[in-house]
PDB file of C-alpha atoms in Angstrom:
ATOM      1  CA  UNK A   1     121.643 268.659 151.215  1.00  0.00           C
ATOM      2  CA  UNK A   2     124.359 270.783 152.840  1.00  0.00           C
ATOM      3  CA  UNK A   3     126.683 269.066 155.328  1.00  0.00           C
ATOM      4  CA  UNK A   4     127.301 271.011 158.570  1.00  0.00           C
ATOM      5  CA  UNK A   5     130.884 271.419 159.712  1.00  0.00           C
ATOM      6  CA  UNK A   6     131.740 269.061 162.529  1.00  0.00           C
ATOM      7  CA  UNK A   7     134.727 269.172 164.849  1.00  0.00           C
ATOM      8  CA  UNK A   8     135.966 265.879 166.310  1.00  0.00           C
ATOM      9  CA  UNK A   9     138.065 265.534 169.455  1.00  0.00           C
ATOM     10  CA  UNK A  10     139.523 262.298 170.810  1.00  0.00           C
ATOM     11  CA  UNK A  11     139.854 261.226 174.449  1.00  0.00           C
ATOM     12  CA  UNK A  12     141.133 258.115 176.137  1.00  0.00           C
ATOM     13  CA  UNK A  13     138.480 256.904 178.550  1.00  0.00           C
ATOM     14  CA  UNK A  14     139.616 256.564 182.183  1.00  0.00           C
ATOM     15  CA  UNK A  15     136.463 254.953 183.578  1.00  0.00           C
ATOM     16  CA  UNK A  16     137.871 251.421 183.535  1.00  0.00           C
ATOM     17  CA  UNK A  17     141.091 249.609 182.545  1.00  0.00           C
ATOM     18  CA  UNK A  18     139.994 249.162 178.899  1.00  0.00           C
ATOM     19  CA  UNK A  19     141.056 252.724 177.985  1.00  0.00           C
ATOM     20  CA  UNK A  20     138.697 253.050 175.017  1.00  0.00           C
ATOM     21  CA  UNK A  21     139.620 255.665 172.413  1.00  0.00           C
ATOM     22  CA  UNK A  22     136.594 257.956 172.327  1.00  0.00           C
ATOM     23  CA  UNK A  23     135.680 260.358 169.543  1.00  0.00           C
ATOM     24  CA  UNK A  24     133.427 263.285 170.371  1.00  0.00           C
ATOM     25  CA  UNK A  25     131.735 265.207 167.564  1.00  0.00           C
ATOM     26  CA  UNK A  26     130.613 268.809 168.009  1.00  0.00           C
ATOM     27  CA  UNK A  27     128.265 270.971 165.994  1.00  0.00           C
ATOM     28  CA  UNK A  28     129.044 274.569 164.965  1.00  0.00           C
ATOM     29  CA  UNK A  29     127.776 275.866 168.334  1.00  0.00           C
ATOM     30  CA  UNK A  30     130.170 273.601 170.246  1.00  0.00           C
ATOM     31  CA  UNK A  31     127.507 271.187 171.487  1.00  0.00           C
ATOM     32  CA  UNK A  32     128.290 267.475 171.604  1.00  0.00           C
ATOM     33  CA  UNK A  33     126.404 265.682 168.841  1.00  0.00           C
ATOM     34  CA  UNK A  34     127.873 262.191 169.047  1.00  0.00           C
ATOM     35  CA  UNK A  35     130.241 260.029 171.088  1.00  0.00           C
ATOM     36  CA  UNK A  36     131.745 256.909 169.524  1.00  0.00           C
ATOM     37  CA  UNK A  37     134.341 254.323 170.478  1.00  0.00           C
ATOM     38  CA  UNK A  38     132.967 253.624 173.944  1.00  0.00           C
ATOM     39  CA  UNK A  39     132.151 250.096 175.057  1.00  0.00           C
ATOM     40  CA  UNK A  40     129.884 251.202 177.916  1.00  0.00           C
ATOM     41  CA  UNK A  41     127.621 254.064 178.932  1.00  0.00           C
ATOM     42  CA  UNK A  42     130.118 255.340 181.479  1.00  0.00           C
ATOM     43  CA  UNK A  43     132.573 256.066 178.672  1.00  0.00           C
ATOM     44  CA  UNK A  44     130.021 258.091 176.732  1.00  0.00           C
ATOM     45  CA  UNK A  45     129.072 260.121 179.815  1.00  0.00           C
ATOM     46  CA  UNK A  46     132.763 260.701 180.636  1.00  0.00           C
ATOM     47  CA  UNK A  47     133.490 261.927 177.098  1.00  0.00           C
ATOM     48  CA  UNK A  48     130.583 264.371 177.162  1.00  0.00           C
ATOM     49  CA  UNK A  49     131.675 265.787 180.551  1.00  0.00           C
ATOM     50  CA  UNK A  50     135.337 265.958 179.509  1.00  0.00           C
ATOM     51  CA  UNK A  51     134.465 267.730 176.255  1.00  0.00           C
ATOM     52  CA  UNK A  52     132.098 270.252 177.835  1.00  0.00           C
ATOM     53  CA  UNK A  53     133.646 271.027 181.219  1.00  0.00           C
ATOM     54  CA  UNK A  54     136.736 269.000 182.194  1.00  0.00           C
ATOM     55  CA  UNK A  55     137.262 268.469 185.916  1.00  0.00           C
ATOM     56  CA  UNK A  56     140.085 267.010 187.981  1.00  0.00           C
ATOM     57  CA  UNK A  57     140.701 265.856 191.534  1.00  0.00           C
ATOM     58  CA  UNK A  58     143.554 267.777 193.149  1.00  0.00           C
ATOM     59  CA  UNK A  59     145.973 266.131 195.581  1.00  0.00           C
ATOM     60  CA  UNK A  60     148.925 267.524 197.483  1.00  0.00           C
ATOM     61  CA  UNK A  61     151.193 266.894 200.443  1.00  0.00           C
ATOM     62  CA  UNK A  62     151.430 269.769 202.928  1.00  0.00           C
ATOM     63  CA  UNK A  63     153.759 270.463 205.843  1.00  0.00           C
ATOM     64  CA  UNK A  64     152.347 270.507 209.357  1.00  0.00           C
ATOM     65  CA  UNK A  65     153.843 272.968 211.853  1.00  0.00           C
ATOM     66  CA  UNK A  66     155.439 271.215 214.803  1.00  0.00           C
ATOM     67  CA  UNK A  67     155.528 267.845 213.039  1.00  0.00           C
ATOM     68  CA  UNK A  68     158.091 266.200 210.801  1.00  0.00           C
ATOM     69  CA  UNK A  69     155.427 264.192 209.000  1.00  0.00           C
ATOM     70  CA  UNK A  70     153.481 265.951 206.216  1.00  0.00           C
ATOM     71  CA  UNK A  71     149.768 265.442 205.653  1.00  0.00           C
ATOM     72  CA  UNK A  72     148.234 264.393 202.353  1.00  0.00           C
ATOM     73  CA  UNK A  73     145.177 266.318 201.162  1.00  0.00           C
ATOM     74  CA  UNK A  74     142.700 266.115 198.291  1.00  0.00           C
ATOM     75  CA  UNK A  75     139.690 267.948 196.998  1.00  0.00           C
ATOM     76  CA  UNK A  76     136.393 266.500 198.209  1.00  0.00           C
ATOM     77  CA  UNK A  77     135.219 266.362 194.589  1.00  0.00           C
ATOM     78  CA  UNK A  78     136.647 267.341 191.201  1.00  0.00           C
ATOM     79  CA  UNK A  79     137.237 271.011 190.392  1.00  0.00           C
ATOM     80  CA  UNK A  80     137.231 272.679 186.969  1.00  0.00           C
ATOM     81  CA  UNK A  81     140.480 271.806 185.186  1.00  0.00           C
ATOM     82  CA  UNK A  82     141.196 275.484 184.556  1.00  0.00           C
ATOM     83  CA  UNK A  83     141.223 276.098 188.343  1.00  0.00           C
ATOM     84  CA  UNK A  84     143.650 273.300 189.334  1.00  0.00           C
ATOM     85  CA  UNK A  85     146.679 275.632 189.631  1.00  0.00           C
ATOM     86  CA  UNK A  86     144.663 278.101 191.739  1.00  0.00           C
ATOM     87  CA  UNK A  87     143.476 275.328 194.062  1.00  0.00           C
ATOM     88  CA  UNK A  88     147.048 274.049 194.440  1.00  0.00           C
ATOM     89  CA  UNK A  89     148.217 277.565 195.285  1.00  0.00           C
ATOM     90  CA  UNK A  90     145.479 277.827 197.935  1.00  0.00           C
ATOM     91  CA  UNK A  91     146.600 274.502 199.394  1.00  0.00           C
ATOM     92  CA  UNK A  92     150.219 275.616 199.523  1.00  0.00           C
ATOM     93  CA  UNK A  93     149.266 278.821 201.348  1.00  0.00           C
ATOM     94  CA  UNK A  94     147.348 276.899 204.040  1.00  0.00           C
ATOM     95  CA  UNK A  95     149.139 276.772 207.390  1.00  0.00           C
ATOM     96  CA  UNK A  96     148.438 273.528 209.234  1.00  0.00           C
ATOM     97  CA  UNK A  97     149.212 272.835 212.881  1.00  0.00           C
ATOM     98  CA  UNK A  98     149.166 269.438 214.561  1.00  0.00           C
ATOM     99  CA  UNK A  99     147.011 267.592 215.244  1.00  0.00           C
ATOM    100  CA  UNK A 100     145.289 267.101 211.893  1.00  0.00           C
ATOM    101  CA  UNK A 101     142.639 264.376 211.558  1.00  0.00           C
ATOM    102  CA  UNK A 102     141.691 262.565 208.369  1.00  0.00           C
ATOM    103  CA  UNK A 103     138.624 264.323 206.979  1.00  0.00           C
ATOM    104  CA  UNK A 104     139.461 267.733 208.464  1.00  0.00           C
ATOM    105  CA  UNK A 105     138.779 270.584 206.045  1.00  0.00           C
ATOM    106  CA  UNK A 106     142.120 272.317 205.456  1.00  0.00           C
ATOM    107  CA  UNK A 107     140.867 274.756 202.784  1.00  0.00           C
ATOM    108  CA  UNK A 108     137.145 275.545 202.719  1.00  0.00           C
ATOM    109  CA  UNK A 109     135.520 276.426 199.385  1.00  0.00           C
ATOM    110  CA  UNK A 110     138.853 276.378 197.557  1.00  0.00           C
ATOM    111  CA  UNK A 111     139.064 279.406 195.256  1.00  0.00           C
ATOM    112  CA  UNK A 112     135.279 279.812 195.192  1.00  0.00           C
ATOM    113  CA  UNK A 113     134.758 276.433 193.521  1.00  0.00           C
ATOM    114  CA  UNK A 114     132.423 275.231 196.273  1.00  0.00           C
ATOM    115  CA  UNK A 115     134.807 272.318 196.888  1.00  0.00           C
ATOM    116  CA  UNK A 116     136.674 271.785 200.157  1.00  0.00           C
ATOM    117  CA  UNK A 117     140.204 270.424 200.428  1.00  0.00           C
ATOM    118  CA  UNK A 118     140.349 267.728 203.117  1.00  0.00           C
ATOM    119  CA  UNK A 119     143.092 265.830 204.915  1.00  0.00           C
ATOM    120  CA  UNK A 120     143.365 262.195 203.843  1.00  0.00           C
ATOM    121  CA  UNK A 121     145.365 261.015 206.849  1.00  0.00           C
ATOM    122  CA  UNK A 122     145.796 261.906 210.476  1.00  0.00           C
ATOM    123  CA  UNK A 123     148.911 263.520 211.934  1.00  0.00           C
ATOM    124  CA  UNK A 124     149.169 263.631 215.747  1.00  0.00           C
TER     125      UNK A 124
END
Protein backbone atom coordinates (compact mmCIF):
# COMPACT_ATOMS: atom_id res chain seq x y z
CA UNK A 1 0.00 0.00 0.00
CA UNK A 2 1.38 3.40 -1.02
CA UNK A 3 1.54 6.11 1.66
CA UNK A 4 0.27 9.55 0.56
CA UNK A 5 2.45 12.55 1.31
CA UNK A 6 1.19 14.51 4.27
CA UNK A 7 2.16 18.00 5.36
CA UNK A 8 1.93 18.83 9.07
CA UNK A 9 1.66 22.34 10.51
CA UNK A 10 1.67 23.23 14.20
CA UNK A 11 -0.38 25.92 15.96
CA UNK A 12 -0.69 27.01 19.55
CA UNK A 13 -4.37 27.05 20.45
CA UNK A 14 -5.70 30.40 21.72
CA UNK A 15 -9.20 29.25 22.69
CA UNK A 16 -8.41 28.94 26.40
CA UNK A 17 -5.45 29.42 28.77
CA UNK A 18 -4.16 25.84 28.25
CA UNK A 19 -2.41 26.79 24.98
CA UNK A 20 -2.45 23.27 23.52
CA UNK A 21 0.11 22.55 20.81
CA UNK A 22 -2.00 21.48 17.84
CA UNK A 23 -0.80 19.53 14.82
CA UNK A 24 -2.79 19.80 11.61
CA UNK A 25 -2.24 17.26 8.84
CA UNK A 26 -3.03 18.06 5.21
CA UNK A 27 -3.46 15.84 2.19
CA UNK A 28 -1.86 16.55 -1.21
CA UNK A 29 -4.77 18.85 -2.16
CA UNK A 30 -4.25 20.98 0.96
CA UNK A 31 -7.35 19.75 2.78
CA UNK A 32 -7.17 19.16 6.53
CA UNK A 33 -7.18 15.43 7.24
CA UNK A 34 -6.49 15.37 10.97
CA UNK A 35 -6.07 17.62 14.01
CA UNK A 36 -4.25 16.31 17.07
CA UNK A 37 -3.03 17.71 20.37
CA UNK A 38 -6.28 19.43 21.30
CA UNK A 39 -7.95 18.79 24.64
CA UNK A 40 -11.36 20.08 23.52
CA UNK A 41 -13.47 20.47 20.41
CA UNK A 42 -12.91 24.21 20.30
CA UNK A 43 -9.20 23.61 19.74
CA UNK A 44 -9.84 21.30 16.81
CA UNK A 45 -12.25 23.77 15.19
CA UNK A 46 -9.77 26.63 15.75
CA UNK A 47 -6.94 24.65 14.13
CA UNK A 48 -9.03 23.82 11.07
CA UNK A 49 -10.07 27.48 10.62
CA UNK A 50 -6.53 28.76 11.22
CA UNK A 51 -5.07 26.28 8.72
CA UNK A 52 -7.65 26.94 6.00
CA UNK A 53 -8.39 30.66 6.28
CA UNK A 54 -6.74 32.53 9.18
CA UNK A 55 -8.62 35.55 10.49
CA UNK A 56 -7.78 38.28 12.98
CA UNK A 57 -9.56 41.04 14.88
CA UNK A 58 -8.08 44.45 14.08
CA UNK A 59 -7.80 47.19 16.71
CA UNK A 60 -6.48 50.72 16.49
CA UNK A 61 -6.54 54.09 18.21
CA UNK A 62 -7.56 57.01 16.00
CA UNK A 63 -7.41 60.77 16.46
CA UNK A 64 -10.64 62.73 16.69
CA UNK A 65 -10.72 66.23 15.20
CA UNK A 66 -11.42 68.88 17.81
CA UNK A 67 -10.62 66.55 20.71
CA UNK A 68 -7.41 65.75 22.53
CA UNK A 69 -8.63 62.27 23.42
CA UNK A 70 -8.31 59.56 20.74
CA UNK A 71 -10.96 56.91 20.16
CA UNK A 72 -10.28 53.18 20.17
CA UNK A 73 -11.79 51.13 17.33
CA UNK A 74 -12.03 47.47 16.37
CA UNK A 75 -13.45 45.34 13.62
CA UNK A 76 -16.93 44.02 14.36
CA UNK A 77 -15.69 40.52 13.53
CA UNK A 78 -12.41 38.97 12.36
CA UNK A 79 -11.09 39.77 8.88
CA UNK A 80 -8.86 37.61 6.68
CA UNK A 81 -5.30 37.77 8.02
CA UNK A 82 -3.99 38.77 4.61
CA UNK A 83 -6.19 41.91 4.71
CA UNK A 84 -5.15 43.19 8.18
CA UNK A 85 -2.70 45.80 6.80
CA UNK A 86 -5.32 47.06 4.32
CA UNK A 87 -7.94 47.37 7.06
CA UNK A 88 -5.47 49.27 9.27
CA UNK A 89 -4.71 51.62 6.38
CA UNK A 90 -8.44 52.24 5.91
CA UNK A 91 -8.77 53.00 9.62
CA UNK A 92 -5.88 55.44 9.52
CA UNK A 93 -7.41 57.29 6.56
CA UNK A 94 -10.75 57.74 8.37
CA UNK A 95 -11.37 61.29 9.56
CA UNK A 96 -13.36 61.37 12.79
CA UNK A 97 -15.02 64.42 14.31
CA UNK A 98 -16.41 64.68 17.83
CA UNK A 99 -18.71 63.46 19.15
CA UNK A 100 -18.10 59.76 18.56
CA UNK A 101 -20.26 57.21 20.40
CA UNK A 102 -19.27 53.67 21.30
CA UNK A 103 -20.68 51.42 18.59
CA UNK A 104 -20.57 54.05 15.84
CA UNK A 105 -19.37 52.65 12.52
CA UNK A 106 -16.19 54.56 11.63
CA UNK A 107 -15.33 52.52 8.51
CA UNK A 108 -18.15 50.64 6.78
CA UNK A 109 -17.34 47.42 4.93
CA UNK A 110 -13.60 47.83 5.50
CA UNK A 111 -11.74 47.07 2.27
CA UNK A 112 -14.66 45.04 0.89
CA UNK A 113 -14.40 42.44 3.66
CA UNK A 114 -18.02 42.93 4.70
CA UNK A 115 -16.80 43.85 8.19
CA UNK A 116 -17.35 47.27 9.77
CA UNK A 117 -14.86 49.03 12.02
CA UNK A 118 -16.64 50.39 15.10
CA UNK A 119 -15.75 52.74 17.94
CA UNK A 120 -15.25 50.98 21.26
CA UNK A 121 -15.60 54.07 23.44
CA UNK A 122 -17.36 57.39 23.37
CA UNK A 123 -15.62 60.73 22.90
CA UNK A 124 -17.71 63.87 23.55
